[in-house]
PDB file of C-alpha atoms in Angstrom:
ATOM      1  CA  MET A  27       0.336  -0.062  -0.223  1.00  0.00           C
ATOM      2  CA  LEU A  28       3.011   2.651   0.772  1.00  0.00           C
ATOM      3  CA  LYS A  29       5.633   1.741  -2.495  1.00  0.00           C
ATOM      4  CA  ILE A  30       1.819   2.207  -4.457  1.00  0.00           C
ATOM      5  CA  MET A  31       1.201   5.840  -2.478  1.00  0.00           C
ATOM      6  CA  LYS A  32       4.692   6.704  -3.195  1.00  0.00           C
ATOM      7  CA  ASN A  33       4.315   5.674  -6.630  1.00  0.00           C
ATOM      8  CA  HIS A  34       1.311   7.323  -6.725  1.00  0.00           C
ATOM      9  CA  ILE A  35       3.488  10.888  -5.107  1.00  0.00           C
ATOM     10  CA  ILE A  36       5.944  10.728  -7.128  1.00  0.00           C
ATOM     11  CA  SER A  37       3.989  10.756 -11.089  1.00  0.00           C
ATOM     12  CA  LEU A  38       2.021  13.737  -9.080  1.00  0.00           C
ATOM     13  CA  SER A  39       5.682  15.452  -9.164  1.00  0.00           C
ATOM     14  CA  ILE A  40       6.913  14.680 -12.129  1.00  0.00           C
ATOM     15  CA  LEU A  41       2.729  15.803 -14.139  1.00  0.00           C
ATOM     16  CA  MET A  42       3.311  18.859 -12.066  1.00  0.00           C
ATOM     17  CA  GLY A  43       6.709  19.879 -13.102  1.00  0.00           C
ATOM     18  CA  LEU A  44       5.871  18.549 -16.543  1.00  0.00           C
ATOM     19  CA  ILE A  45       3.180  21.358 -16.002  1.00  0.00           C
ATOM     20  CA  PHE A  46       5.398  23.795 -14.966  1.00  0.00           C
ATOM     21  CA  TYR A  47       7.766  23.196 -17.618  1.00  0.00           C
ATOM     22  CA  SER A  48       5.287  24.038 -19.889  1.00  0.00           C
ATOM     23  CA  CYS A  49       4.327  27.103 -18.370  1.00  0.00           C
ATOM     24  CA  GLY A  50       7.755  28.808 -18.847  1.00  0.00           C
ATOM     25  CA  LYS A  51       8.065  27.997 -22.395  1.00  0.00           C
ATOM     26  CA  ASN A  52       4.135  30.343 -23.396  1.00  0.00           C
ATOM     27  CA  ASP A  53       5.144  33.023 -20.965  1.00  0.00           C
ATOM     28  CA  VAL A  54       2.385  35.348 -20.774  1.00  0.00           C
ATOM     29  CA  LEU A  55       2.918  38.505 -23.101  1.00  0.00           C
ATOM     30  CA  ASP A  56       3.240  42.625 -21.399  1.00  0.00           C
ATOM     31  CA  ALA A  57       5.401  44.433 -23.831  1.00  0.00           C
ATOM     32  CA  THR A  58       4.991  47.959 -25.081  1.00  0.00           C
ATOM     33  CA  PHE A  59       6.117  49.136 -28.553  1.00  0.00           C
ATOM     34  CA  GLU A  60       7.164  52.921 -28.203  1.00  0.00           C
ATOM     35  CA  VAL A  61       7.569  54.555 -31.616  1.00  0.00           C
ATOM     36  CA  THR A  62       8.476  58.230 -32.008  1.00  0.00           C
ATOM     37  CA  PRO A  63       6.538  59.787 -35.297  1.00  0.00           C
ATOM     38  CA  TYR A  64       8.735  62.830 -37.431  1.00  0.00           C
ATOM     39  CA  ILE A  65       7.598  64.357 -40.292  1.00  0.00           C
ATOM     40  CA  GLN A  66       9.888  65.795 -43.469  1.00  0.00           C
ATOM     41  CA  ILE A  67       8.784  68.822 -45.650  1.00  0.00           C
ATOM     42  CA  GLU A  68      11.187  68.655 -48.452  1.00  0.00           C
ATOM     43  CA  GLN A  69      13.585  66.111 -49.595  1.00  0.00           C
ATOM     44  CA  GLY A  70      16.882  66.154 -47.698  1.00  0.00           C
ATOM     45  CA  GLY A  71      15.286  68.678 -44.959  1.00  0.00           C
ATOM     46  CA  GLU A  72      14.988  68.822 -41.677  1.00  0.00           C
ATOM     47  CA  GLU A  73      12.913  66.417 -39.742  1.00  0.00           C
ATOM     48  CA  TYR A  74      10.876  67.196 -36.675  1.00  0.00           C
ATOM     49  CA  ILE A  75       8.894  64.945 -33.972  1.00  0.00           C
ATOM     50  CA  THR A  76       5.057  65.721 -34.539  1.00  0.00           C
ATOM     51  CA  THR A  77       1.959  65.423 -31.751  1.00  0.00           C
ATOM     52  CA  GLU A  78      -0.529  65.208 -34.067  1.00  0.00           C
ATOM     53  CA  VAL A  79      -0.923  61.673 -34.568  1.00  0.00           C
ATOM     54  CA  GLN A  80      -3.388  59.168 -33.208  1.00  0.00           C
ATOM     55  CA  GLY A  81      -2.045  55.244 -32.611  1.00  0.00           C
ATOM     56  CA  TYR A  82      -4.702  52.635 -32.539  1.00  0.00           C
ATOM     57  CA  TYR A  83      -4.115  48.822 -31.963  1.00  0.00           C
ATOM     58  CA  PHE A  84      -5.258  45.886 -33.287  1.00  0.00           C
ATOM     59  CA  TYR A  85      -5.266  41.715 -31.839  1.00  0.00           C
ATOM     60  CA  ALA A  86      -5.073  40.421 -35.396  1.00  0.00           C
ATOM     61  CA  ASP A  87      -3.468  39.364 -38.374  1.00  0.00           C
ATOM     62  CA  SER A  88      -3.815  41.307 -41.866  1.00  0.00           C
ATOM     63  CA  ILE A  89      -3.255  38.257 -44.121  1.00  0.00           C
ATOM     64  CA  TYR A  90      -7.549  38.036 -43.066  1.00  0.00           C
ATOM     65  CA  PHE A  91      -7.532  41.964 -44.023  1.00  0.00           C
ATOM     66  CA  ASN A  92      -7.842  44.514 -46.676  1.00  0.00           C
ATOM     67  CA  GLU A  93      -5.278  47.047 -46.617  1.00  0.00           C
ATOM     68  CA  VAL A  94      -5.653  49.893 -44.889  1.00  0.00           C
ATOM     69  CA  THR A  95      -7.005  53.078 -46.308  1.00  0.00           C
ATOM     70  CA  TYR A  96      -6.254  56.612 -44.869  1.00  0.00           C
ATOM     71  CA  GLU A  97     -10.787  56.329 -43.524  1.00  0.00           C
ATOM     72  CA  ASP A  98      -9.872  53.250 -41.771  1.00  0.00           C
ATOM     73  CA  ALA A  99      -7.077  54.937 -39.877  1.00  0.00           C
ATOM     74  CA  LEU A 100      -9.547  57.445 -39.147  1.00  0.00           C
ATOM     75  CA  ALA A 101     -11.554  55.412 -37.453  1.00  0.00           C
ATOM     76  CA  GLY A 102      -9.572  52.726 -36.310  1.00  0.00           C
ATOM     77  CA  THR A 103     -11.259  49.729 -37.581  1.00  0.00           C
ATOM     78  CA  LEU A 104     -10.450  47.103 -40.488  1.00  0.00           C
ATOM     79  CA  ARG A 105     -12.213  45.978 -43.190  1.00  0.00           C
ATOM     80  CA  TYR A 106     -12.131  42.162 -43.531  1.00  0.00           C
ATOM     81  CA  LYS A 107     -11.313  40.252 -46.461  1.00  0.00           C
ATOM     82  CA  THR A 108     -15.027  38.540 -46.029  1.00  0.00           C
ATOM     83  CA  GLY A 109     -16.372  41.793 -44.895  1.00  0.00           C
ATOM     84  CA  GLY A 110     -17.134  43.579 -42.213  1.00  0.00           C
ATOM     85  CA  THR A 111     -14.803  45.697 -39.329  1.00  0.00           C
ATOM     86  CA  LEU A 112     -12.951  45.641 -36.737  1.00  0.00           C
ATOM     87  CA  ALA A 113     -12.987  48.134 -34.504  1.00  0.00           C
ATOM     88  CA  TYR A 114      -9.414  48.396 -32.533  1.00  0.00           C
ATOM     89  CA  THR A 115      -8.341  47.347 -28.964  1.00  0.00           C
ATOM     90  CA  GLY A 116      -6.210  50.370 -27.520  1.00  0.00           C
ATOM     91  CA  LEU A 117      -5.032  52.498 -28.309  1.00  0.00           C
ATOM     92  CA  ALA A 118      -1.250  54.579 -27.539  1.00  0.00           C
ATOM     93  CA  ASP A 119      -0.103  56.846 -25.264  1.00  0.00           C
ATOM     94  CA  ARG A 120       1.444  59.867 -25.984  1.00  0.00           C
ATOM     95  CA  ASP A 121       3.544  61.964 -23.992  1.00  0.00           C
ATOM     96  CA  GLU A 122       4.556  65.984 -23.738  1.00  0.00           C
ATOM     97  CA  ASN A 123       8.032  65.460 -26.561  1.00  0.00           C
ATOM     98  CA  GLY A 124       5.286  63.486 -28.828  1.00  0.00           C
ATOM     99  CA  THR A 125       6.829  59.422 -28.818  1.00  0.00           C
ATOM    100  CA  MET A 126       4.036  57.074 -27.983  1.00  0.00           C
ATOM    101  CA  TYR A 127       3.134  53.907 -26.244  1.00  0.00           C
ATOM    102  CA  PHE A 128       1.225  50.876 -27.553  1.00  0.00           C
ATOM    103  CA  ARG A 129       1.242  49.856 -24.018  1.00  0.00           C
ATOM    104  CA  ASN A 130       0.406  46.040 -22.515  1.00  0.00           C
ATOM    105  CA  LEU A 131       0.204  43.800 -25.833  1.00  0.00           C
ATOM    106  CA  ILE A 132      -0.978  41.159 -24.515  1.00  0.00           C
ATOM    107  CA  GLN A 133      -1.188  38.969 -28.400  1.00  0.00           C
ATOM    108  CA  SER A 134       1.482  37.918 -30.035  1.00  0.00           C
ATOM    109  CA  GLU A 135      -0.196  39.241 -33.700  1.00  0.00           C
ATOM    110  CA  ILE A 136      -1.038  42.511 -34.075  1.00  0.00           C
ATOM    111  CA  ILE A 137      -1.378  45.158 -36.338  1.00  0.00           C
ATOM    112  CA  LEU A 138      -0.228  48.444 -35.576  1.00  0.00           C
ATOM    113  CA  VAL A 139      -2.138  52.450 -37.302  1.00  0.00           C
ATOM    114  CA  LEU A 140      -0.710  55.275 -36.690  1.00  0.00           C
ATOM    115  CA  VAL A 141      -2.235  58.510 -38.420  1.00  0.00           C
ATOM    116  CA  ASN A 142      -1.932  62.484 -38.711  1.00  0.00           C
ATOM    117  CA  GLU A 143      -5.395  64.206 -39.704  1.00  0.00           C
ATOM    118  CA  ASP A 144      -2.878  67.026 -40.241  1.00  0.00           C
ATOM    119  CA  ASN A 145      -1.686  66.779 -43.326  1.00  0.00           C
ATOM    120  CA  GLU A 146      -3.912  63.155 -44.163  1.00  0.00           C
ATOM    121  CA  VAL A 147      -1.130  60.791 -44.003  1.00  0.00           C
ATOM    122  CA  TYR A 148      -0.422  56.620 -42.166  1.00  0.00           C
ATOM    123  CA  CYS A 149       0.906  53.942 -41.556  1.00  0.00           C
ATOM    124  CA  TRP A 150       0.495  50.762 -40.838  1.00  0.00           C
ATOM    125  CA  ARG A 151       3.011  47.537 -39.407  1.00  0.00           C
ATOM    126  CA  GLN A 152       1.823  44.240 -38.429  1.00  0.00           C
ATOM    127  CA  LEU A 153       3.930  42.847 -35.028  1.00  0.00           C
ATOM    128  CA  TYR A 154       4.177  39.389 -35.178  1.00  0.00           C
ATOM    129  CA  LEU A 155       5.487  39.290 -31.198  1.00  0.00           C
ATOM    130  CA  GLU A 156       8.172  36.455 -28.564  1.00  0.00           C
ATOM    131  CA  PRO A 157       8.292  37.109 -25.225  1.00  0.00           C
ATOM    132  CA  GLU A 158      11.074  38.399 -25.148  1.00  0.00           C
ATOM    133  CA  GLN A 159      10.309  41.743 -26.892  1.00  0.00           C
ATOM    134  CA  ASN A 160       8.686  43.830 -24.230  1.00  0.00           C
ATOM    135  CA  TYR A 161       9.466  46.798 -25.299  1.00  0.00           C
ATOM    136  CA  ILE A 162      10.498  47.903 -28.634  1.00  0.00           C
ATOM    137  CA  ILE A 163      11.425  51.349 -29.590  1.00  0.00           C
ATOM    138  CA  THR A 164      11.859  52.536 -32.727  1.00  0.00           C
ATOM    139  CA  ARG A 165      11.057  56.253 -34.940  1.00  0.00           C
ATOM    140  CA  ILE A 166       8.426  56.590 -38.088  1.00  0.00           C
ATOM    141  CA  ARG A 167       9.136  59.552 -41.081  1.00  0.00           C
ATOM    142  CA  PHE A 168       6.014  60.601 -42.512  1.00  0.00           C
ATOM    143  CA  ARG A 169       8.474  62.366 -45.918  1.00  0.00           C
ATOM    144  CA  LEU A 170       5.925  64.662 -47.069  1.00  0.00           C
ATOM    145  CA  TRP A 171       7.642  65.704 -51.220  1.00  0.00           C
ATOM    146  CA  ARG A 172       7.239  61.289 -51.281  1.00  0.00           C
ATOM    147  CA  SER A 173       3.472  62.777 -52.313  1.00  0.00           C
ATOM    148  CA  GLY A 174       1.130  60.056 -54.152  1.00  0.00           C
ATOM    149  CA  LEU A 175       3.265  57.295 -52.866  1.00  0.00           C
ATOM    150  CA  THR A 176       3.647  54.443 -50.437  1.00  0.00           C
ATOM    151  CA  TYR A 177       6.574  53.297 -49.342  1.00  0.00           C
ATOM    152  CA  LYS A 178       8.016  51.291 -46.638  1.00  0.00           C
ATOM    153  CA  GLU A 179       9.868  52.215 -44.056  1.00  0.00           C
ATOM    154  CA  SER A 180      10.705  50.209 -40.849  1.00  0.00           C
ATOM    155  CA  GLY A 181       8.317  47.697 -40.811  1.00  0.00           C
ATOM    156  CA  TRP A 182       6.220  51.058 -41.097  1.00  0.00           C
ATOM    157  CA  THR A 183       3.417  51.170 -45.015  1.00  0.00           C
ATOM    158  CA  VAL A 184       3.362  54.667 -44.833  1.00  0.00           C
ATOM    159  CA  THR A 185       1.477  56.580 -48.039  1.00  0.00           C
ATOM    160  CA  ILE A 186       1.040  59.995 -48.460  1.00  0.00           C
ATOM    161  CA  PRO A 187      -1.694  61.178 -50.395  1.00  0.00           C
ATOM    162  CA  PRO A 188      -1.532  63.660 -53.631  1.00  0.00           C
ATOM    163  CA  SER A 189      -0.401  66.934 -52.838  1.00  0.00           C
ATOM    164  CA  ASP A 190      -2.887  70.346 -54.147  1.00  0.00           C
ATOM    165  CA  GLU A 191      -0.892  70.576 -57.334  1.00  0.00           C
ATOM    166  CA  GLU A 192      -1.624  67.334 -57.962  1.00  0.00           C
ATOM    167  CA  ASP A 193      -5.099  66.444 -56.830  1.00  0.00           C
ATOM    168  CA  GLU A 194      -5.602  69.900 -59.368  1.00  0.00           C
ATOM    169  CA  GLU A 195      -4.450  68.798 -62.610  1.00  0.00           C
ATOM    170  CA  ASP A 196      -6.326  65.906 -61.980  1.00  0.00           C
ATOM    171  CA  ASP A 197      -9.835  67.386 -61.659  1.00  0.00           C
ATOM    172  CA  ASN A 198      -8.735  69.669 -64.144  1.00  0.00           C
ATOM    173  CA  GLY A 199      -8.322  67.094 -66.755  1.00  0.00           C
ATOM    174  CA  ASN A 200      -4.713  67.792 -67.976  1.00  0.00           C
ATOM    175  CA  GLU A 201      -2.523  64.723 -69.059  1.00  0.00           C
ATOM    176  CA  GLU A 202       0.568  63.994 -67.086  1.00  0.00           C
ATOM    177  CA  GLU A 203       3.710  64.911 -68.397  1.00  0.00           C
ATOM    178  CA  ALA A 204       6.340  62.467 -70.199  1.00  0.00           C
ATOM    179  CA  ASP A 205       8.395  61.923 -67.697  1.00  0.00           C
ATOM    180  CA  ASP A 206      12.455  63.563 -68.448  1.00  0.00           C
ATOM    181  CA  GLY A 207      13.883  61.717 -66.349  1.00  0.00           C
ATOM    182  CA  ASN A 208      14.109  62.959 -62.711  1.00  0.00           C
ATOM    183  CA  ASP A 209      11.981  61.792 -60.306  1.00  0.00           C
ATOM    184  CA  ASP A 210      14.598  58.728 -60.946  1.00  0.00           C
ATOM    185  CA  ASN A 211      17.474  61.216 -59.645  1.00  0.00           C
ATOM    186  CA  ASP A 212      15.422  62.005 -57.326  1.00  0.00           C
ATOM    187  CA  LEU A 213      14.717  58.207 -56.039  1.00  0.00           C
ATOM    188  CA  GLU A 214      18.276  57.238 -56.800  1.00  0.00           C
ATOM    189  CA  GLU A 215      19.851  60.155 -54.198  1.00  0.00           C
ATOM    190  CA  ASP A 216      17.426  59.645 -52.332  1.00  0.00           C
ATOM    191  CA  ARG A 217      18.862  56.283 -51.601  1.00  0.00           C
ATOM    192  CA  LYS A 218      21.097  57.382 -51.732  1.00  0.00           C
ATOM    193  CA  ASP A 219      20.803  58.924 -48.213  1.00  0.00           C
ATOM    194  CA  ASP A 220      18.710  56.771 -46.652  1.00  0.00           C
ATOM    195  CA  GLU A 221      21.872  54.590 -47.137  1.00  0.00           C
ATOM    196  CA  ASP A 222      23.910  57.173 -45.279  1.00  0.00           C
ATOM    197  CA  ASP A 223      22.144  57.165 -42.634  1.00  0.00           C
ATOM    198  CA  GLU A 224      21.745  53.829 -42.422  1.00  0.00           C
ATOM    199  CA  HIS A 225      25.426  53.515 -42.425  1.00  0.00           C
ATOM    200  CA  GLU A 226      25.733  56.464 -38.882  1.00  0.00           C
ATOM    201  CA  ASN A 227      22.694  55.539 -37.341  1.00  0.00           C
ATOM    202  CA  GLY A 228      22.569  51.561 -38.260  1.00  0.00           C
ATOM    203  CA  GLU A 229      19.511  51.487 -40.104  1.00  0.00           C
ATOM    204  CA  ASP A 230      17.851  47.907 -42.329  1.00  0.00           C
ATOM    205  CA  ASP A 231      17.512  48.652 -45.062  1.00  0.00           C
ATOM    206  CA  GLU A 232      14.024  49.428 -44.897  1.00  0.00           C
ATOM    207  CA  GLY A 233      15.247  52.123 -42.316  1.00  0.00           C
ATOM    208  CA  ASP A 234      15.888  51.729 -38.445  1.00  0.00           C
ATOM    209  CA  GLU A 235      15.864  48.793 -36.939  1.00  0.00           C
ATOM    210  CA  ASP A 236      13.724  48.211 -33.882  1.00  0.00           C
ATOM    211  CA  SER A 237      15.101  48.523 -30.686  1.00  0.00           C
ATOM    212  CA  VAL A 238      14.806  45.367 -28.442  1.00  0.00           C
ATOM    213  CA  GLY A 239      14.533  45.725 -24.652  1.00  0.00           C
TER     214      GLY A 239
END
């Protein structure tokens, strides 16, 4: 009888050990994502931090949603590919310097959205967090001179609307001017500027690397 009880105690101890080991392998997420948004009006011009940005986060995977639009960003919603919308899970905090904080992120699949209504610009980013990623620091630049373009930077997809002059030309039905190659030269110069920044600041090919704490 004592031998049987002893075996049961040993089996229970092993079971409890496995449970605690399993819990340790699946650490509960509680992460903070810090991002500082910058505005750059002219190519090669000064960058300044903007405090006029709203931030939302969603516990979601982008594979189930349509591409984020400006209207989505303003409303704080995502549109399912199958129909219907998903409202944001939470809002970002902002300090007096303009840095934004997405706090207490407890799921691994997260979509972040930032929108600046003054300039009608926005960006979004998919995150797949790991338990060791409890504090992430990055920044994003809204390059207003890239009007009418969507570009990738620091893991974000950034959309800049057409300028007022471009909108006016479209409204008047004017034909687009022939490409004289200057745009390509501008983009090549911008690429070189980005490469210089990467070497100086330790950035990756798409902008700043995230700092993970």
